[in-house]
Tab-separated table of C-alpha atoms and ligand atoms in Angstrom:
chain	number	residue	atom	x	y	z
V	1	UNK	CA	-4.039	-13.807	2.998
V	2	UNK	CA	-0.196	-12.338	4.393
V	3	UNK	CA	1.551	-13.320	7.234
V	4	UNK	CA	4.382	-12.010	8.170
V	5	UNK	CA	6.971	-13.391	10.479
V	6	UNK	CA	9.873	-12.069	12.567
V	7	UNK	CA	10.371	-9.780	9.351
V	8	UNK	CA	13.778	-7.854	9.863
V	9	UNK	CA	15.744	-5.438	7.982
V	10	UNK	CA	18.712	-2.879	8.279
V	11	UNK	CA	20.118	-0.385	6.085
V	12	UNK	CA	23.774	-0.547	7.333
V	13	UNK	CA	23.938	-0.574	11.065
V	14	UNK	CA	20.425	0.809	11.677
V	15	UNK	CA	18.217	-1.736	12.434
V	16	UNK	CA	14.526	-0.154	10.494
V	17	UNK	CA	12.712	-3.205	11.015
V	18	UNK	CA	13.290	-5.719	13.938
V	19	UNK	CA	10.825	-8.370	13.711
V	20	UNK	CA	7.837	-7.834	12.736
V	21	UNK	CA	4.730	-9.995	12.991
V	22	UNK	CA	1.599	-9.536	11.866
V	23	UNK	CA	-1.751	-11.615	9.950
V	24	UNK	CA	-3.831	-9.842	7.537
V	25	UNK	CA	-6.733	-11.837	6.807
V	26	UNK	CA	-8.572	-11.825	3.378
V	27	UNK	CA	-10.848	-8.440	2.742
V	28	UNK	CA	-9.530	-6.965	6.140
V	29	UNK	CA	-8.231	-3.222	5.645
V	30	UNK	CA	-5.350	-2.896	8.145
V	31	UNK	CA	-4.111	0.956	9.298
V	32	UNK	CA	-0.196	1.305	9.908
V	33	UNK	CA	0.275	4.506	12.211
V	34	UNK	CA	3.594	5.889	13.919
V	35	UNK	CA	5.789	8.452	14.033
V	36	UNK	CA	7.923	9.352	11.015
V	37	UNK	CA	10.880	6.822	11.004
V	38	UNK	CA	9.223	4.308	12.647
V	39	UNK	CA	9.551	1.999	9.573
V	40	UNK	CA	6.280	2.271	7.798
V	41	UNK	CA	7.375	2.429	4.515
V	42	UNK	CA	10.124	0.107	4.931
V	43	UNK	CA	7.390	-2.598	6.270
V	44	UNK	CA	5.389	-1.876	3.211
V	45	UNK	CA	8.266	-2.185	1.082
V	46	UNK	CA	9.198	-5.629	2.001
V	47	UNK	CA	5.988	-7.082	1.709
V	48	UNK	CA	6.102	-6.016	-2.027
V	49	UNK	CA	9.710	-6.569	-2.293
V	50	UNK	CA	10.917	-3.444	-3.153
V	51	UNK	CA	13.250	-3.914	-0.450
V	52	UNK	CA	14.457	-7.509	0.517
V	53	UNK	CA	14.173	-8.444	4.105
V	54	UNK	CA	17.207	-9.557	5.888
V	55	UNK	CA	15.208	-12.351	8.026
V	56	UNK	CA	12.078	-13.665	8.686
V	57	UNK	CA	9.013	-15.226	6.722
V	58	UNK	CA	6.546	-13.526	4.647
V	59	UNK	CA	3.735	-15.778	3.051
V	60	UNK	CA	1.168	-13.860	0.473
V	61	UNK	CA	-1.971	-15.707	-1.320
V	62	UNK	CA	-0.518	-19.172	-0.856
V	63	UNK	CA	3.083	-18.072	-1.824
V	64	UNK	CA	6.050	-18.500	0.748
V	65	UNK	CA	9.659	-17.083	0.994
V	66	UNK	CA	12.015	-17.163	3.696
V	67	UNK	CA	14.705	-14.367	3.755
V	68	UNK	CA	18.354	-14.603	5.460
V	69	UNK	CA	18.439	-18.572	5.112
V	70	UNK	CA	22.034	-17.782	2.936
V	71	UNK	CA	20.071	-18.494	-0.097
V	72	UNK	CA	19.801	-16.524	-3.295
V	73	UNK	CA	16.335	-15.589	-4.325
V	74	UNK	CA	15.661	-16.110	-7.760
V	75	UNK	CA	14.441	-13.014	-9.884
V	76	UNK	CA	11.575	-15.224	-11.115
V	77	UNK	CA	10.768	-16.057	-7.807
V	78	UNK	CA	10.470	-12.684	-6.454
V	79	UNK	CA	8.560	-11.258	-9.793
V	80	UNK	CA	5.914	-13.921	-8.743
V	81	UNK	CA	5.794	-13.177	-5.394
V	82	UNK	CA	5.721	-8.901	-6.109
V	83	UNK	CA	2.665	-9.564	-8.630
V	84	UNK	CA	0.746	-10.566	-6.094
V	85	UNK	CA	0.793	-6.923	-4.436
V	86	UNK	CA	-0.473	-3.812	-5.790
V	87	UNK	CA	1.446	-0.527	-4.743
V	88	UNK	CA	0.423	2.730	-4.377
V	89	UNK	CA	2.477	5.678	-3.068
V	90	UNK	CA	2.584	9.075	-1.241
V	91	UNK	CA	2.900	10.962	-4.738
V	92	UNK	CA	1.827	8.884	-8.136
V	93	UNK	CA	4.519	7.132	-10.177
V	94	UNK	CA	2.282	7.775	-13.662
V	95	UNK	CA	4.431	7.479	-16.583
V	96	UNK	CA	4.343	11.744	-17.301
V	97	UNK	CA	4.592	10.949	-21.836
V	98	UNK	CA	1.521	8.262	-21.362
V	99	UNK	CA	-2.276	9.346	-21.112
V	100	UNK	CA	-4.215	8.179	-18.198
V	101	UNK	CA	-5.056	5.465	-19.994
V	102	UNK	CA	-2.214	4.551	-21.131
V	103	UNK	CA	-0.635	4.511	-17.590
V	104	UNK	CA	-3.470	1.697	-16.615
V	105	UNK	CA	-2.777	-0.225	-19.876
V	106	UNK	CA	0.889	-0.460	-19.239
V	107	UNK	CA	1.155	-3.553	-16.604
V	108	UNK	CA	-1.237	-5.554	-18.876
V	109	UNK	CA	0.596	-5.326	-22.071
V	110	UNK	CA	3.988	-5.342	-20.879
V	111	UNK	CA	3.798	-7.988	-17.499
V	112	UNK	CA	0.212	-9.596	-18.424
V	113	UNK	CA	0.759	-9.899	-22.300
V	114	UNK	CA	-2.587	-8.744	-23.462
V	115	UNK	CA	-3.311	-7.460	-26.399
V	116	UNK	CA	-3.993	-3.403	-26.834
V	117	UNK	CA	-7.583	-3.696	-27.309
V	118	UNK	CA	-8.221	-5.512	-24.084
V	119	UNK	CA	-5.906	-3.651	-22.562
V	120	UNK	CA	-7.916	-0.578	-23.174
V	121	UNK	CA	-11.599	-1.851	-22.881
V	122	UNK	CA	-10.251	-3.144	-18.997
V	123	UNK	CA	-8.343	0.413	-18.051
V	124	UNK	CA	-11.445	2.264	-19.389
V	125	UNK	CA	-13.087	0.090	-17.004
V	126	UNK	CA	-11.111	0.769	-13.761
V	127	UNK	CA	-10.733	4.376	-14.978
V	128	UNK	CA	-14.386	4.434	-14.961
V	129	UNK	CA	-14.387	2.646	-11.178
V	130	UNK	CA	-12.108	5.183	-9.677
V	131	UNK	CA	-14.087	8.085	-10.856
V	132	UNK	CA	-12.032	8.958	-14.327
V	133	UNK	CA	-14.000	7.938	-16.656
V	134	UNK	CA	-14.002	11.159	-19.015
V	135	UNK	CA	-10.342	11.749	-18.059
V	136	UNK	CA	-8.481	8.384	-20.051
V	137	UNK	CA	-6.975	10.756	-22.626
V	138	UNK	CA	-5.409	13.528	-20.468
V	139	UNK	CA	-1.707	13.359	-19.475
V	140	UNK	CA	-0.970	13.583	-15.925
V	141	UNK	CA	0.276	16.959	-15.962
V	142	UNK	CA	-3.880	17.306	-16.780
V	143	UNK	CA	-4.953	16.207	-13.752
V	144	UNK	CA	-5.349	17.294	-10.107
V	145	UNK	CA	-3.092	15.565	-7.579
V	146	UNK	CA	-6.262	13.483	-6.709
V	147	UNK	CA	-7.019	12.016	-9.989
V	148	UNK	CA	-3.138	11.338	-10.474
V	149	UNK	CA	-3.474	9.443	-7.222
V	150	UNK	CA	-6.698	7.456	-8.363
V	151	UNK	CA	-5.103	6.776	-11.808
V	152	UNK	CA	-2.341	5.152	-9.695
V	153	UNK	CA	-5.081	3.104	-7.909
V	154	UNK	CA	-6.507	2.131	-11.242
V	155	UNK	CA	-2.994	0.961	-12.427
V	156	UNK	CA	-2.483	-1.046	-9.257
V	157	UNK	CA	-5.577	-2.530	-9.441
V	158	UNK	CA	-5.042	-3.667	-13.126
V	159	UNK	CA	-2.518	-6.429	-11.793
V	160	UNK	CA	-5.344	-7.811	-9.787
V	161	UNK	CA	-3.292	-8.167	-6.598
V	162	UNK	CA	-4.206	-10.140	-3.827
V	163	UNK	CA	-3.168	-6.888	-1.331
V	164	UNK	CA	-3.363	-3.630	-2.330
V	165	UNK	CA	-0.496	-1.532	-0.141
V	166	UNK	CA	-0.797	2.186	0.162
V	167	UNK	CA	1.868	4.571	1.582
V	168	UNK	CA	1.017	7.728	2.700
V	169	UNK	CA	-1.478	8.036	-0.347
V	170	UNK	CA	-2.795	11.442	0.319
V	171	UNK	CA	-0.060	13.152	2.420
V	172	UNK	CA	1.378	15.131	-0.696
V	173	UNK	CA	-2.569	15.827	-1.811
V	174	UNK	CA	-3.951	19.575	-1.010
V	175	UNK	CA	-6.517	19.283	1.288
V	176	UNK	CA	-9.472	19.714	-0.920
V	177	UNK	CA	-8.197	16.720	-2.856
V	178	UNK	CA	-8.236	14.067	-0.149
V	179	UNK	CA	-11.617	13.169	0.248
V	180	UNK	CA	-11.691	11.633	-3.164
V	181	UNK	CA	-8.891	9.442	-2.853
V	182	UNK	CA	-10.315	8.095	0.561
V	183	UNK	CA	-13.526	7.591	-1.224
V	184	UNK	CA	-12.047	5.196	-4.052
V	185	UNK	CA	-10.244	3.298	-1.233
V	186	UNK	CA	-13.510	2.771	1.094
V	187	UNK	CA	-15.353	1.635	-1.757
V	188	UNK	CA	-12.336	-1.037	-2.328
V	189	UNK	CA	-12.634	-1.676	1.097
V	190	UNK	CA	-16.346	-2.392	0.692
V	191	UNK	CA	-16.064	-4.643	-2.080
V	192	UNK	CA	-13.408	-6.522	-0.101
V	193	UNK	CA	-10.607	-5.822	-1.094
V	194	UNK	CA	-7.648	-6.515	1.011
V	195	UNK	CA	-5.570	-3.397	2.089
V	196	UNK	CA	-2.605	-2.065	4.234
V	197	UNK	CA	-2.473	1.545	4.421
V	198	UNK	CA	-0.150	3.628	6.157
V	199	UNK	CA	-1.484	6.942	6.481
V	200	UNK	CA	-2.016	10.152	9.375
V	201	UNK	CA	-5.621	10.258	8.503
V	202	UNK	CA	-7.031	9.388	11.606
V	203	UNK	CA	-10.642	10.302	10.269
V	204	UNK	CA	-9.984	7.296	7.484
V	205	UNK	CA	-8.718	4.871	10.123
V	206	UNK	CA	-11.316	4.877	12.459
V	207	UNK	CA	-14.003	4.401	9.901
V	208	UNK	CA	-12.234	2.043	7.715
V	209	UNK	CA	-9.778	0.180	9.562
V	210	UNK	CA	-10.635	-3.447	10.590
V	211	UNK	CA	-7.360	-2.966	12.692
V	212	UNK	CA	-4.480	-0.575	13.361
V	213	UNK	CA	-0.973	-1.336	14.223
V	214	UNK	CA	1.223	0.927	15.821
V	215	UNK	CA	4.694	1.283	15.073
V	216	UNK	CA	7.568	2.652	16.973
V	217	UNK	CA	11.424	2.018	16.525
V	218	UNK	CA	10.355	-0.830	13.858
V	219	UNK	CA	8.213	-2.974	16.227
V	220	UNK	CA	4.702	-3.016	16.164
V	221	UNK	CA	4.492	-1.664	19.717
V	222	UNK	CA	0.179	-1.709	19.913
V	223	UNK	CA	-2.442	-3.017	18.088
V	224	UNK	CA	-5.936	-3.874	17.939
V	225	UNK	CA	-9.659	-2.286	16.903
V	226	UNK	CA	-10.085	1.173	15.867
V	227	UNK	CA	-12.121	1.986	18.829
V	228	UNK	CA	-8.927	0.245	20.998
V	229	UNK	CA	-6.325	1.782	19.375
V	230	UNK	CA	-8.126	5.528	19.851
V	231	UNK	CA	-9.870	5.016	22.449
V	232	UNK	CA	-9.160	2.322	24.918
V	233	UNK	CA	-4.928	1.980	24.743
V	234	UNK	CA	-2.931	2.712	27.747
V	235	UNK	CA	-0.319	2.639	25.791
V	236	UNK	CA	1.439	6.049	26.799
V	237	UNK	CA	3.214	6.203	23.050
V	238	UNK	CA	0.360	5.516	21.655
V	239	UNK	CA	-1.916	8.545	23.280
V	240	UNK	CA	1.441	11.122	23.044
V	241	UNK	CA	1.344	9.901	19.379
V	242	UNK	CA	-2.481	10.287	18.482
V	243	UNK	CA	-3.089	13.326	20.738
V	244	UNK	CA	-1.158	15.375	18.144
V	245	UNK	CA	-3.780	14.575	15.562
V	246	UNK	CA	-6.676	16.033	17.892
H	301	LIG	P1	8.351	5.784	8.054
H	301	LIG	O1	7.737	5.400	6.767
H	301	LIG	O2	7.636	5.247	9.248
H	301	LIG	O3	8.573	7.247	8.167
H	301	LIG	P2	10.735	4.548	6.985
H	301	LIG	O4	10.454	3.114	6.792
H	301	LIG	O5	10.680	5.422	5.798
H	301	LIG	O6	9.803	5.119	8.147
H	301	LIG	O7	12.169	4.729	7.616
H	301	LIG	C1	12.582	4.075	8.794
H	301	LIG	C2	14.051	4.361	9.020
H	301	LIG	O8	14.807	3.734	8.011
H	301	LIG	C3	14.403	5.827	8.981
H	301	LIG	O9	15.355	6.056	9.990
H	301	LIG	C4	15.003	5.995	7.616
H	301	LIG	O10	15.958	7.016	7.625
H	301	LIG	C5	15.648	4.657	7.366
H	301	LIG	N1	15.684	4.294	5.937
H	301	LIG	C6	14.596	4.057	5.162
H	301	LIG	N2	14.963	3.713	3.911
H	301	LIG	C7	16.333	3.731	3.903
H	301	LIG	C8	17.322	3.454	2.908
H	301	LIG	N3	16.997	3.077	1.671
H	301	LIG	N4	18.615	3.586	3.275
H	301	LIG	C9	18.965	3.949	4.520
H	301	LIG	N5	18.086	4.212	5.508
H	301	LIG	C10	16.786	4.106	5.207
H	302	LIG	MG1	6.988	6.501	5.237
């Protein structure tokens, strides 16, 4: 489904990501982990090409691009290429004038062309499959941090991407509101659904993960299983890293 290789990128002299490799295959749920700065987001990022990568390969659902070969990328090229990923982020991105509803409808008027009543009947749909259901017509100053972040999912998911990339998607939630948001993304990860998530819920990652990469210093410096990555690694970084969560 994505495979990423020798991705690199800098912001000025500091080198965030430097060369990454890594194969997600179709309906796998892959865990990012690592200390803050360890380019996470910046990974995630370039894979939905929010930030262009410097070097290195990236090939998503049968779509290829090369980066750093001295050749422009064409916008068209790129809006192809960033359809095929679905983003959701550490605090939601709704549109704060639109109703829930409206939020979900937006990508499917405006990027898919359809018309407003299919627009609706599908985001009452996904509203409905993330748990919002009675909630279409409330603004998102009506709704709890989770439901914000599950209208988000609902929007993402109204692209139909082939990944679905989350960063940090509950770390701004209150407690109490986490669960939920975990919920909607097991159940995605049940009905296969492929997913990167970058998260410090370590609860999640065991239970959901097919497979967790660990970054440090922008190099995916461990991977493997769940039960490696928590268990079994002998990777000192690693255990310093994941003993803090205990
Ligand atoms: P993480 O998500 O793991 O915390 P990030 O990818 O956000 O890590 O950041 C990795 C490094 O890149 C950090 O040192 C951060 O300061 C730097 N960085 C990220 N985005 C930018 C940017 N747009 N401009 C300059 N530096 C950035
Ligand atoms: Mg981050």
């Amino acid at each position: 489904m994505l495979t990423i290789s020798q991705l690199r990128k800098s912001f000025g002299t500091t080198e965030v990501l430097r060369g990454i490799d890594l194969h997600v295959a179709k309906g796998q749920t892959t865990i990012v982990i690592g200390p803050s700065g360890s380019g996470k987001s910046t990974l995630l990022n370039c894979v939905n090409l929010l930030e262009i990568p410097d070097a290195g390969r990236l090939e998503l659902d049968g779509l290829e691009m090369g980066f750093g070969d001295g050749g422009k990328k064409r916008i068209r090229e790129l809006t192809r290429f960033r359809q095929k990923t679905g983003m959701v982020f550490q605090s939601h991105q709704l549109f704060p004038h639109r109703t829930a509803l409206e939020n979900v409808m937006e990508g499917l008027i405006v990027v898919k062309r359809w018309n407003r009543s299919d627009a609706a009947q599908r985001g009452k749909a996904l509203l409905a499959k993330v748990g919002l259901g009675e909630f279409a017509d409330r603004y998102p100053a009506q709704l709890s941090g989770g439901q914000q972040q599950r209208v988000g999912i609902a929007r993402a998911l109204a692209m139909e991407p082939a990944i679905l990339l989350f960063d940090e998607p509950t770390s701004a939630l209150d407690p109490e509101l986490v669960g939920e948001v975990l919920l909607v993304m097991k159940e995605l990860t049940r009905e296969g659904m492929t997913l990167i998530v970058a998260t410090h819920e370590m609860n999640f990652a065991r239970e959901v993960g097919d497979r967790v990469i660990f970054m440090e210093n922008g190099m995916i410096s461990d991977e493997g299983t769940p039960e490696y990555i928590f268990e079994g690694s002998r990777n000192e970084r690693v255990r310093q890293f994941l003993s803090r969560f205990d």
